[in-house]
Amino acid sequence: MQEILQYLFSGLTNGAIYAVIALGFSMLYSSTELINFAHGEFVMLGSLCMVTLAANLGFPLIPAFFLSICAVAAAGLLFERLAIRPVRHPEPIVLIIITVGASIFLRGVGMLIWGKNAHSMPPFSQHPPLDVAGARLLVQSIWILVIVAALTAALQMFYRRTLTGKAMTACAVSKKAAWIVGIPTKWMVLLAFGLSTGMGAVAGAIIAPITMSSYDMGTMLGLKGFCAAMLGGLGSLWGAILGGFLLGILEALGVGFISSGLKDATAFVLLLLVLYVRPQGIIGAGEVKRF
Amino acid sequence: MLLSKKCRFAAMAAAVLLAGALIFTPGVFAESHQKAYKIGGIFSVTGPASFLGDPEKKSMELAIEEINAAGGVDGRMLEPVIYDTEGDPSKTVMAVGKLINKDRVTAIIGPSRTPTTLAVTPMVKRAEIPFISCAAGNKIVEPVKPWVFKTAQSDTQAVASIYEHIQQRDIQKVGIITVANSFGESGKEQLLAQAGDFGITVVSSQSFGASDTDMTAQLTKIRQEKPGAIICWGTNPGPAVVAKNAKQLGIEIPLYQSHGVASPKFIELAGDAAEGIFLPTGKILVADLLADNDPQKQVLADYINAYESKYNETVSGFGGYAYDAVHLLARAMEGTNGDKAEIRKNLETLKNYVGISGVFNFSKTDHNGLDPSAFVMVKIKDGKWQLLE
C-alpha cells in the first residue's frame, strides 16, 4: 500500500510536468496547426534561466520565476518572427522541419551559455517531505500541482471569458473566417507562440528544484510532453492535462510493477497504441467537437 | 632601374632575415640528423565526452613537454600529433588511419571512451603499433590483445573496492540502481558478477535514464526488498537526483556511488543529500589527504602543480590517464630506437611504475597493470571528501 502510494506521488509529480509541457504543444497546435518540436528546448531555457536568476544571481523566487517566463516567452516571440513568419510557403511539413532545426540551434545556444555541466537549485520552500501513510510527498511536488492547477484555471478563463481568448479560438477554428470578421490573425499566432513557450518555461522553472538542469534536458521532456498531448487529444486543453497525468502515473507504476528498464518504453508504447486505436486521442473527438 | 634597386633591397632584406633565423635557431642543424619520435594522440576534445578528452589532451602535451625538457628519449624529442575524435567511433577510425598511414607515428595514446577504443583495436592489431587507451571499460584489455594497453582504472577494481567496504560493514544484501547507458551497463555487469565473491546478494537491480528527473519509483522498489545498502552507478547528473530522492524518501541505509561522480561537481549538485555517501575514487581527488608514505603522493602533487600552473584551471581526475600513458610509453621506448615490437615488449614487462592512477605492474595477462589499491574509498562529510581506511 505504502509503495503504491509512493508510485502515485512520483507519477503525479512527473505527470504534472508532462501536462504543462503538453499544454504548450496543444495550445500552439489548436491556434496554428503546428507542432513545435523545439518546445522541449524552451522548457530547458526556462529551467536554466530560473537556476541562473534564483540560485546564481540571488533574485527572490517570485521575480525570478516571472522573469524567466517572460524571457523565454520573448525568445518564443522572436522565434516566430524570425523563423516561422518569413517562410514563403508555410506548409506544415516545412514548418515542422524548421522547429526541429530550431531545437538543435537552441540546444547549442544553451550549451554555449550554460556549459555542459548540470545545474541545481534549492526547492521553492524548505520543508522536510510530508509523510502520508508511510509514503513521502515532496513539498515541491505540491508546489508543482498547485501551479499547474492555477495555470489550467487561468487558461480556461482566458479562452472562455476574454475577447482575445475567444478571438484565438476563432483563429483556430478557421483562420480565414477570423480574418474576415476583423481578427488580426498574425497577432494571434504570435500571441499563441508567446503563451506556448511561456508555458514551457513554467514547466522548466518548476522542475528546476527537483531535478538537475542541463542544456540537453529538453529533448526527452519535449517528447514526453508530445506523447501526453497526443494521448489526451492534440488541441484539447483537458486532453493535455489528462494525458500528462496518465502518462506520469503509468510510467511510475510501470517502474514499480514491471521494470525500470521499460520506463521510457511505457510512454512510447502508449503513444503507438493511441495512434493505432484512437488517433484523435482520448478526449479529442475529431475535428468537429474540438471546441 | 628603380625596380631592380627595389628587388636588390628586398633580396638583401630576405638574406639578412634568413641568416638571422638560422643563427637564432641553432636546433635546426643539431636535431636534423636525429628525427623526433611522433606520438599520436586521439581524444574527445569536444563533444559530450569533452570532460574526459580536454584534460587528457592537455596532460599529454604537459607530459611530452616534461620529457623533452629532460632531454627526450635517448636524446630524441617527442612530437605530439593530436586529433579530436568528438567521442565518435567513425571519426576515431579515420583519425587512427591518418596517424598510422600519413603521420607514421611510433605509438598511439587515447581515445577517451570505451566505444571509440573498441572501434579501433582491430586497426591497431593490423598495423602492429603500440596503443595505450585512456578509457575505463574492461573489455579493452579483457581478453588481452597484444598491442592494446590501458591506463584508466577499470570498473572491476571500483566494484571490488565498494564490495570490500560493504563486506567489512557486515552487509549481505544490496540493491543496485544503474544508468541505462554503456557506463551503467558495464557497472551492473561487474556488480552482479562479483557479488558472490564477497558473499553479497543483489536483491534488486533497477535502472534509470541518463536525463530522468525523478527516481523515487525505482528507489521505492529497491526499498521493498530491504537491502542493507544501495549502490548507484552513473555519471552526473542522474546520481545526484538519486541521492536527493533517497534523502527525500527517508532511506536510512548507506548509499554508495561509483567513481563516475568522483568530482566536486557531484557535491555541488546533490547539496545536503551528498552527506554520508560512500564512493571509490582515484587518489588524485584526495591527493592532499593521503598518508605521507603513500608512494603516489609526491607524483600526484607534482602533476597537480604542473597542470594547474600551466593551464590555470583546477586539475581533473581524468587527465592523469593520458599523463601516465605518455610517461609509460617514454619509459618503454628507451633504447628501442623506435622499434614498435620492442616497445610493446617493454610495456608488457614494465613493473612498479608509480603513476597518477596507481602503481602499474604490466604482465602478459594484465595490460591494465592496476589492482584495487588504485582506488581509495571516501565518504562525503560537511561537503568535503573524507578518506576512509
mmCIF file with all atom_site columns, N, CA and C in Angstrom, chain A residues 111 116 215-216, chain B residues 42-57 84-89 111-116 134-135 182 235 316 318-319 321:
data_model
loop_
_atom_site.group_PDB
_atom_site.id
_atom_site.type_symbol
_atom_site.label_atom_id
_atom_site.label_alt_id
_atom_site.label_comp_id
_atom_site.label_asym_id
_atom_site.label_entity_id
_atom_site.label_seq_id
_atom_site.pdbx_PDB_ins_code
_atom_site.Cartn_x
_atom_site.Cartn_y
_atom_site.Cartn_z
_atom_site.occupancy
_atom_site.B_iso_or_equiv
_atom_site.pdbx_formal_charge
_atom_site.auth_seq_id
_atom_site.auth_comp_id
_atom_site.auth_asym_id
_atom_site.auth_atom_id
_atom_site.pdbx_PDB_model_num
ATOM 1   N N  . MET A 1 111 ? 24.083 25.280 -24.602 1.00 0.00 ? 111 MET A N  1
ATOM 2   C CA . MET A 1 111 ? 25.380 24.720 -24.230 1.00 0.00 ? 111 MET A CA 1
ATOM 3   C C  . MET A 1 111 ? 26.423 25.828 -24.141 1.00 0.00 ? 111 MET A C  1
ATOM 4   N N  . LYS A 1 116 ? 28.376 22.571 -20.336 1.00 0.00 ? 116 LYS A N  1
ATOM 5   C CA . LYS A 1 116 ? 27.869 21.208 -20.465 1.00 0.00 ? 116 LYS A CA 1
ATOM 6   C C  . LYS A 1 116 ? 27.470 20.607 -19.121 1.00 0.00 ? 116 LYS A C  1
ATOM 7   N N  . TYR A 1 215 ? 21.778 21.588 -20.527 1.00 0.00 ? 215 TYR A N  1
ATOM 8   C CA . TYR A 1 215 ? 21.386 22.029 -21.874 1.00 0.00 ? 215 TYR A CA 1
ATOM 9   C C  . TYR A 1 215 ? 20.681 20.931 -22.663 1.00 0.00 ? 215 TYR A C  1
ATOM 10  N N  . ASP A 1 216 ? 20.884 19.672 -22.307 1.00 0.00 ? 216 ASP A N  1
ATOM 11  C CA . ASP A 1 216 ? 20.301 18.593 -23.121 1.00 0.00 ? 216 ASP A CA 1
ATOM 12  C C  . ASP A 1 216 ? 19.068 17.955 -22.477 1.00 0.00 ? 216 ASP A C  1
ATOM 13  N N  . ILE B 2 42  ? 44.656 10.701 -29.649 1.00 0.00 ? 42  ILE B N  1
ATOM 14  C CA . ILE B 2 42  ? 43.275 10.877 -30.124 1.00 0.00 ? 42  ILE B CA 1
ATOM 15  C C  . ILE B 2 42  ? 42.370 10.971 -28.903 1.00 0.00 ? 42  ILE B C  1
ATOM 16  N N  . PHE B 2 43  ? 41.757 12.141 -28.743 1.00 0.00 ? 43  PHE B N  1
ATOM 17  C CA . PHE B 2 43  ? 40.905 12.364 -27.570 1.00 0.00 ? 43  PHE B CA 1
ATOM 18  C C  . PHE B 2 43  ? 39.623 13.041 -27.994 1.00 0.00 ? 43  PHE B C  1
ATOM 19  N N  . SER B 2 44  ? 38.566 12.838 -27.202 1.00 0.00 ? 44  SER B N  1
ATOM 20  C CA . SER B 2 44  ? 37.312 13.531 -27.497 1.00 0.00 ? 44  SER B CA 1
ATOM 21  C C  . SER B 2 44  ? 37.393 14.932 -26.896 1.00 0.00 ? 44  SER B C  1
ATOM 22  N N  . VAL B 2 45  ? 38.153 15.794 -27.548 1.00 0.00 ? 45  VAL B N  1
ATOM 23  C CA . VAL B 2 45  ? 38.411 17.132 -27.014 1.00 0.00 ? 45  VAL B CA 1
ATOM 24  C C  . VAL B 2 45  ? 37.128 17.966 -27.000 1.00 0.00 ? 45  VAL B C  1
ATOM 25  N N  . THR B 2 46  ? 36.257 17.730 -27.995 1.00 0.00 ? 46  THR B N  1
ATOM 26  C CA . THR B 2 46  ? 34.955 18.392 -27.984 1.00 0.00 ? 46  THR B CA 1
ATOM 27  C C  . THR B 2 46  ? 33.873 17.319 -27.946 1.00 0.00 ? 46  THR B C  1
ATOM 28  N N  . GLY B 2 47  ? 32.623 17.726 -27.865 1.00 0.00 ? 47  GLY B N  1
ATOM 29  C CA . GLY B 2 47  ? 31.531 16.757 -27.833 1.00 0.00 ? 47  GLY B CA 1
ATOM 30  C C  . GLY B 2 47  ? 31.160 16.391 -26.417 1.00 0.00 ? 47  GLY B C  1
ATOM 31  N N  . PRO B 2 48  ? 30.222 15.448 -26.276 1.00 0.00 ? 48  PRO B N  1
ATOM 32  C CA . PRO B 2 48  ? 29.691 15.161 -24.938 1.00 0.00 ? 48  PRO B CA 1
ATOM 33  C C  . PRO B 2 48  ? 30.728 14.616 -23.958 1.00 0.00 ? 48  PRO B C  1
ATOM 34  N N  . ALA B 2 49  ? 31.797 13.996 -24.455 1.00 0.00 ? 49  ALA B N  1
ATOM 35  C CA . ALA B 2 49  ? 32.794 13.457 -23.524 1.00 0.00 ? 49  ALA B CA 1
ATOM 36  C C  . ALA B 2 49  ? 34.004 14.376 -23.412 1.00 0.00 ? 49  ALA B C  1
ATOM 37  N N  . SER B 2 50  ? 33.790 15.680 -23.669 1.00 0.00 ? 50  SER B N  1
ATOM 38  C CA . SER B 2 50  ? 34.936 16.585 -23.634 1.00 0.00 ? 50  SER B CA 1
ATOM 39  C C  . SER B 2 50  ? 35.511 16.743 -22.231 1.00 0.00 ? 50  SER B C  1
ATOM 40  N N  . PHE B 2 51  ? 34.678 16.399 -21.220 1.00 0.00 ? 51  PHE B N  1
ATOM 41  C CA . PHE B 2 51  ? 35.221 16.472 -19.851 1.00 0.00 ? 51  PHE B CA 1
ATOM 42  C C  . PHE B 2 51  ? 36.333 15.449 -19.651 1.00 0.00 ? 51  PHE B C  1
ATOM 43  N N  . LEU B 2 52  ? 36.379 14.420 -20.511 1.00 0.00 ? 52  LEU B N  1
ATOM 44  C CA . LEU B 2 52  ? 37.481 13.456 -20.488 1.00 0.00 ? 52  LEU B CA 1
ATOM 45  C C  . LEU B 2 52  ? 38.603 13.922 -21.413 1.00 0.00 ? 52  LEU B C  1
ATOM 46  N N  . GLY B 2 53  ? 38.230 14.214 -22.661 1.00 0.00 ? 53  GLY B N  1
ATOM 47  C CA . GLY B 2 53  ? 39.220 14.444 -23.708 1.00 0.00 ? 53  GLY B CA 1
ATOM 48  C C  . GLY B 2 53  ? 40.034 15.709 -23.513 1.00 0.00 ? 53  GLY B C  1
ATOM 49  N N  . ASP B 2 54  ? 39.389 16.761 -23.026 1.00 0.00 ? 54  ASP B N  1
ATOM 50  C CA . ASP B 2 54  ? 40.096 18.027 -22.923 1.00 0.00 ? 54  ASP B CA 1
ATOM 51  C C  . ASP B 2 54  ? 41.261 17.971 -21.925 1.00 0.00 ? 54  ASP B C  1
ATOM 52  N N  . PRO B 2 55  ? 41.008 17.503 -20.680 1.00 0.00 ? 55  PRO B N  1
ATOM 53  C CA . PRO B 2 55  ? 42.160 17.399 -19.770 1.00 0.00 ? 55  PRO B CA 1
ATOM 54  C C  . PRO B 2 55  ? 43.176 16.346 -20.232 1.00 0.00 ? 55  PRO B C  1
ATOM 55  N N  . GLU B 2 56  ? 42.719 15.340 -20.954 1.00 0.00 ? 56  GLU B N  1
ATOM 56  C CA . GLU B 2 56  ? 43.661 14.319 -21.429 1.00 0.00 ? 56  GLU B CA 1
ATOM 57  C C  . GLU B 2 56  ? 44.631 14.888 -22.456 1.00 0.00 ? 56  GLU B C  1
ATOM 58  N N  . LYS B 2 57  ? 44.088 15.674 -23.372 1.00 0.00 ? 57  LYS B N  1
ATOM 59  C CA . LYS B 2 57  ? 44.939 16.303 -24.391 1.00 0.00 ? 57  LYS B CA 1
ATOM 60  C C  . LYS B 2 57  ? 45.962 17.218 -23.700 1.00 0.00 ? 57  LYS B C  1
ATOM 61  N N  . ASP B 2 84  ? 41.105 15.300 -32.734 1.00 0.00 ? 84  ASP B N  1
ATOM 62  C CA . ASP B 2 84  ? 39.877 15.294 -31.930 1.00 0.00 ? 84  ASP B CA 1
ATOM 63  C C  . ASP B 2 84  ? 38.924 14.248 -32.504 1.00 0.00 ? 84  ASP B C  1
ATOM 64  N N  . THR B 2 85  ? 38.430 13.349 -31.639 1.00 0.00 ? 85  THR B N  1
ATOM 65  C CA . THR B 2 85  ? 37.508 12.320 -32.124 1.00 0.00 ? 85  THR B CA 1
ATOM 66  C C  . THR B 2 85  ? 36.061 12.740 -31.950 1.00 0.00 ? 85  THR B C  1
ATOM 67  N N  . GLU B 2 86  ? 35.814 13.800 -31.172 1.00 0.00 ? 86  GLU B N  1
ATOM 68  C CA . GLU B 2 86  ? 34.455 14.239 -30.814 1.00 0.00 ? 86  GLU B CA 1
ATOM 69  C C  . GLU B 2 86  ? 33.665 13.119 -30.138 1.00 0.00 ? 86  GLU B C  1
ATOM 70  N N  . GLY B 2 87  ? 34.362 12.108 -29.644 1.00 0.00 ? 87  GLY B N  1
ATOM 71  C CA . GLY B 2 87  ? 33.693 10.987 -28.991 1.00 0.00 ? 87  GLY B CA 1
ATOM 72  C C  . GLY B 2 87  ? 32.962 10.086 -29.969 1.00 0.00 ? 87  GLY B C  1
ATOM 73  N N  . ASP B 2 88  ? 33.286 10.188 -31.243 1.00 0.00 ? 88  ASP B N  1
ATOM 74  C CA . ASP B 2 88  ? 32.549 9.493  -32.292 1.00 0.00 ? 88  ASP B CA 1
ATOM 75  C C  . ASP B 2 88  ? 33.418 8.352  -32.858 1.00 0.00 ? 88  ASP B C  1
ATOM 76  N N  . PRO B 2 89  ? 32.929 7.107  -32.787 1.00 0.00 ? 89  PRO B N  1
ATOM 77  C CA . PRO B 2 89  ? 33.750 5.986  -33.249 1.00 0.00 ? 89  PRO B CA 1
ATOM 78  C C  . PRO B 2 89  ? 34.226 6.124  -34.701 1.00 0.00 ? 89  PRO B C  1
ATOM 79  N N  . PRO B 2 111 ? 41.910 6.473  -27.454 1.00 0.00 ? 111 PRO B N  1
ATOM 80  C CA . PRO B 2 111 ? 40.953 7.547  -27.191 1.00 0.00 ? 111 PRO B CA 1
ATOM 81  C C  . PRO B 2 111 ? 40.383 7.543  -25.776 1.00 0.00 ? 111 PRO B C  1
ATOM 82  N N  . SER B 2 112 ? 39.457 8.477  -25.557 1.00 0.00 ? 112 SER B N  1
ATOM 83  C CA . SER B 2 112 ? 38.963 8.722  -24.204 1.00 0.00 ? 112 SER B CA 1
ATOM 84  C C  . SER B 2 112 ? 37.838 7.785  -23.792 1.00 0.00 ? 112 SER B C  1
ATOM 85  N N  . ARG B 2 113 ? 37.092 7.235  -24.768 1.00 0.00 ? 113 ARG B N  1
ATOM 86  C CA . ARG B 2 113 ? 35.897 6.472  -24.424 1.00 0.00 ? 113 ARG B CA 1
ATOM 87  C C  . ARG B 2 113 ? 36.024 5.019  -24.832 1.00 0.00 ? 113 ARG B C  1
ATOM 88  N N  . THR B 2 114 ? 35.285 4.148  -24.137 1.00 0.00 ? 114 THR B N  1
ATOM 89  C CA . THR B 2 114 ? 35.365 2.722  -24.435 1.00 0.00 ? 114 THR B CA 1
ATOM 90  C C  . THR B 2 114 ? 34.856 2.385  -25.835 1.00 0.00 ? 114 THR B C  1
ATOM 91  N N  . PRO B 2 115 ? 33.687 2.902  -26.268 1.00 0.00 ? 115 PRO B N  1
ATOM 92  C CA . PRO B 2 115 ? 33.232 2.559  -27.623 1.00 0.00 ? 115 PRO B CA 1
ATOM 93  C C  . PRO B 2 115 ? 34.221 2.994  -28.707 1.00 0.00 ? 115 PRO B C  1
ATOM 94  N N  . THR B 2 116 ? 34.838 4.165  -28.548 1.00 0.00 ? 116 THR B N  1
ATOM 95  C CA . THR B 2 116 ? 35.782 4.603  -29.567 1.00 0.00 ? 116 THR B CA 1
ATOM 96  C C  . THR B 2 116 ? 37.044 3.738  -29.541 1.00 0.00 ? 116 THR B C  1
ATOM 97  N N  . CYS B 2 134 ? 42.945 5.453  -22.975 1.00 0.00 ? 134 CYS B N  1
ATOM 98  C CA . CYS B 2 134 ? 42.659 6.190  -21.740 1.00 0.00 ? 134 CYS B CA 1
ATOM 99  C C  . CYS B 2 134 ? 41.238 5.923  -21.252 1.00 0.00 ? 134 CYS B C  1
ATOM 100 N N  . ALA B 2 135 ? 40.543 4.927  -21.837 1.00 0.00 ? 135 ALA B N  1
ATOM 101 C CA . ALA B 2 135 ? 39.159 4.660  -21.468 1.00 0.00 ? 135 ALA B CA 1
ATOM 102 C C  . ALA B 2 135 ? 39.084 3.632  -20.349 1.00 0.00 ? 135 ALA B C  1
ATOM 103 N N  . SER B 2 182 ? 26.212 2.793  -21.580 1.00 0.00 ? 182 SER B N  1
ATOM 104 C CA . SER B 2 182 ? 27.285 1.792  -21.535 1.00 0.00 ? 182 SER B CA 1
ATOM 105 C C  . SER B 2 182 ? 28.021 1.818  -20.198 1.00 0.00 ? 182 SER B C  1
ATOM 106 N N  . THR B 2 235 ? 26.909 8.609  -14.173 1.00 0.00 ? 235 THR B N  1
ATOM 107 C CA . THR B 2 235 ? 27.649 9.862  -14.196 1.00 0.00 ? 235 THR B CA 1
ATOM 108 C C  . THR B 2 235 ? 26.640 11.001 -14.064 1.00 0.00 ? 235 THR B C  1
ATOM 109 N N  . SER B 2 316 ? 41.684 17.905 -13.306 1.00 0.00 ? 316 SER B N  1
ATOM 110 C CA . SER B 2 316 ? 40.539 16.999 -13.329 1.00 0.00 ? 316 SER B CA 1
ATOM 111 C C  . SER B 2 316 ? 41.033 15.585 -13.031 1.00 0.00 ? 316 SER B C  1
ATOM 112 N N  . PHE B 2 318 ? 40.673 13.044 -14.749 1.00 0.00 ? 318 PHE B N  1
ATOM 113 C CA . PHE B 2 318 ? 40.787 12.211 -15.936 1.00 0.00 ? 318 PHE B CA 1
ATOM 114 C C  . PHE B 2 318 ? 42.074 12.425 -16.738 1.00 0.00 ? 318 PHE B C  1
ATOM 115 N N  . GLY B 2 319 ? 42.652 13.634 -16.635 1.00 0.00 ? 319 GLY B N  1
ATOM 116 C CA . GLY B 2 319 ? 43.853 13.921 -17.423 1.00 0.00 ? 319 GLY B CA 1
ATOM 117 C C  . GLY B 2 319 ? 44.991 12.966 -17.104 1.00 0.00 ? 319 GLY B C  1
ATOM 118 N N  . TYR B 2 321 ? 45.122 9.863  -16.933 1.00 0.00 ? 321 TYR B N  1
ATOM 119 C CA . TYR B 2 321 ? 45.202 8.666  -17.775 1.00 0.00 ? 321 TYR B CA 1
ATOM 120 C C  . TYR B 2 321 ? 46.188 8.885  -18.924 1.00 0.00 ? 321 TYR B C  1
#
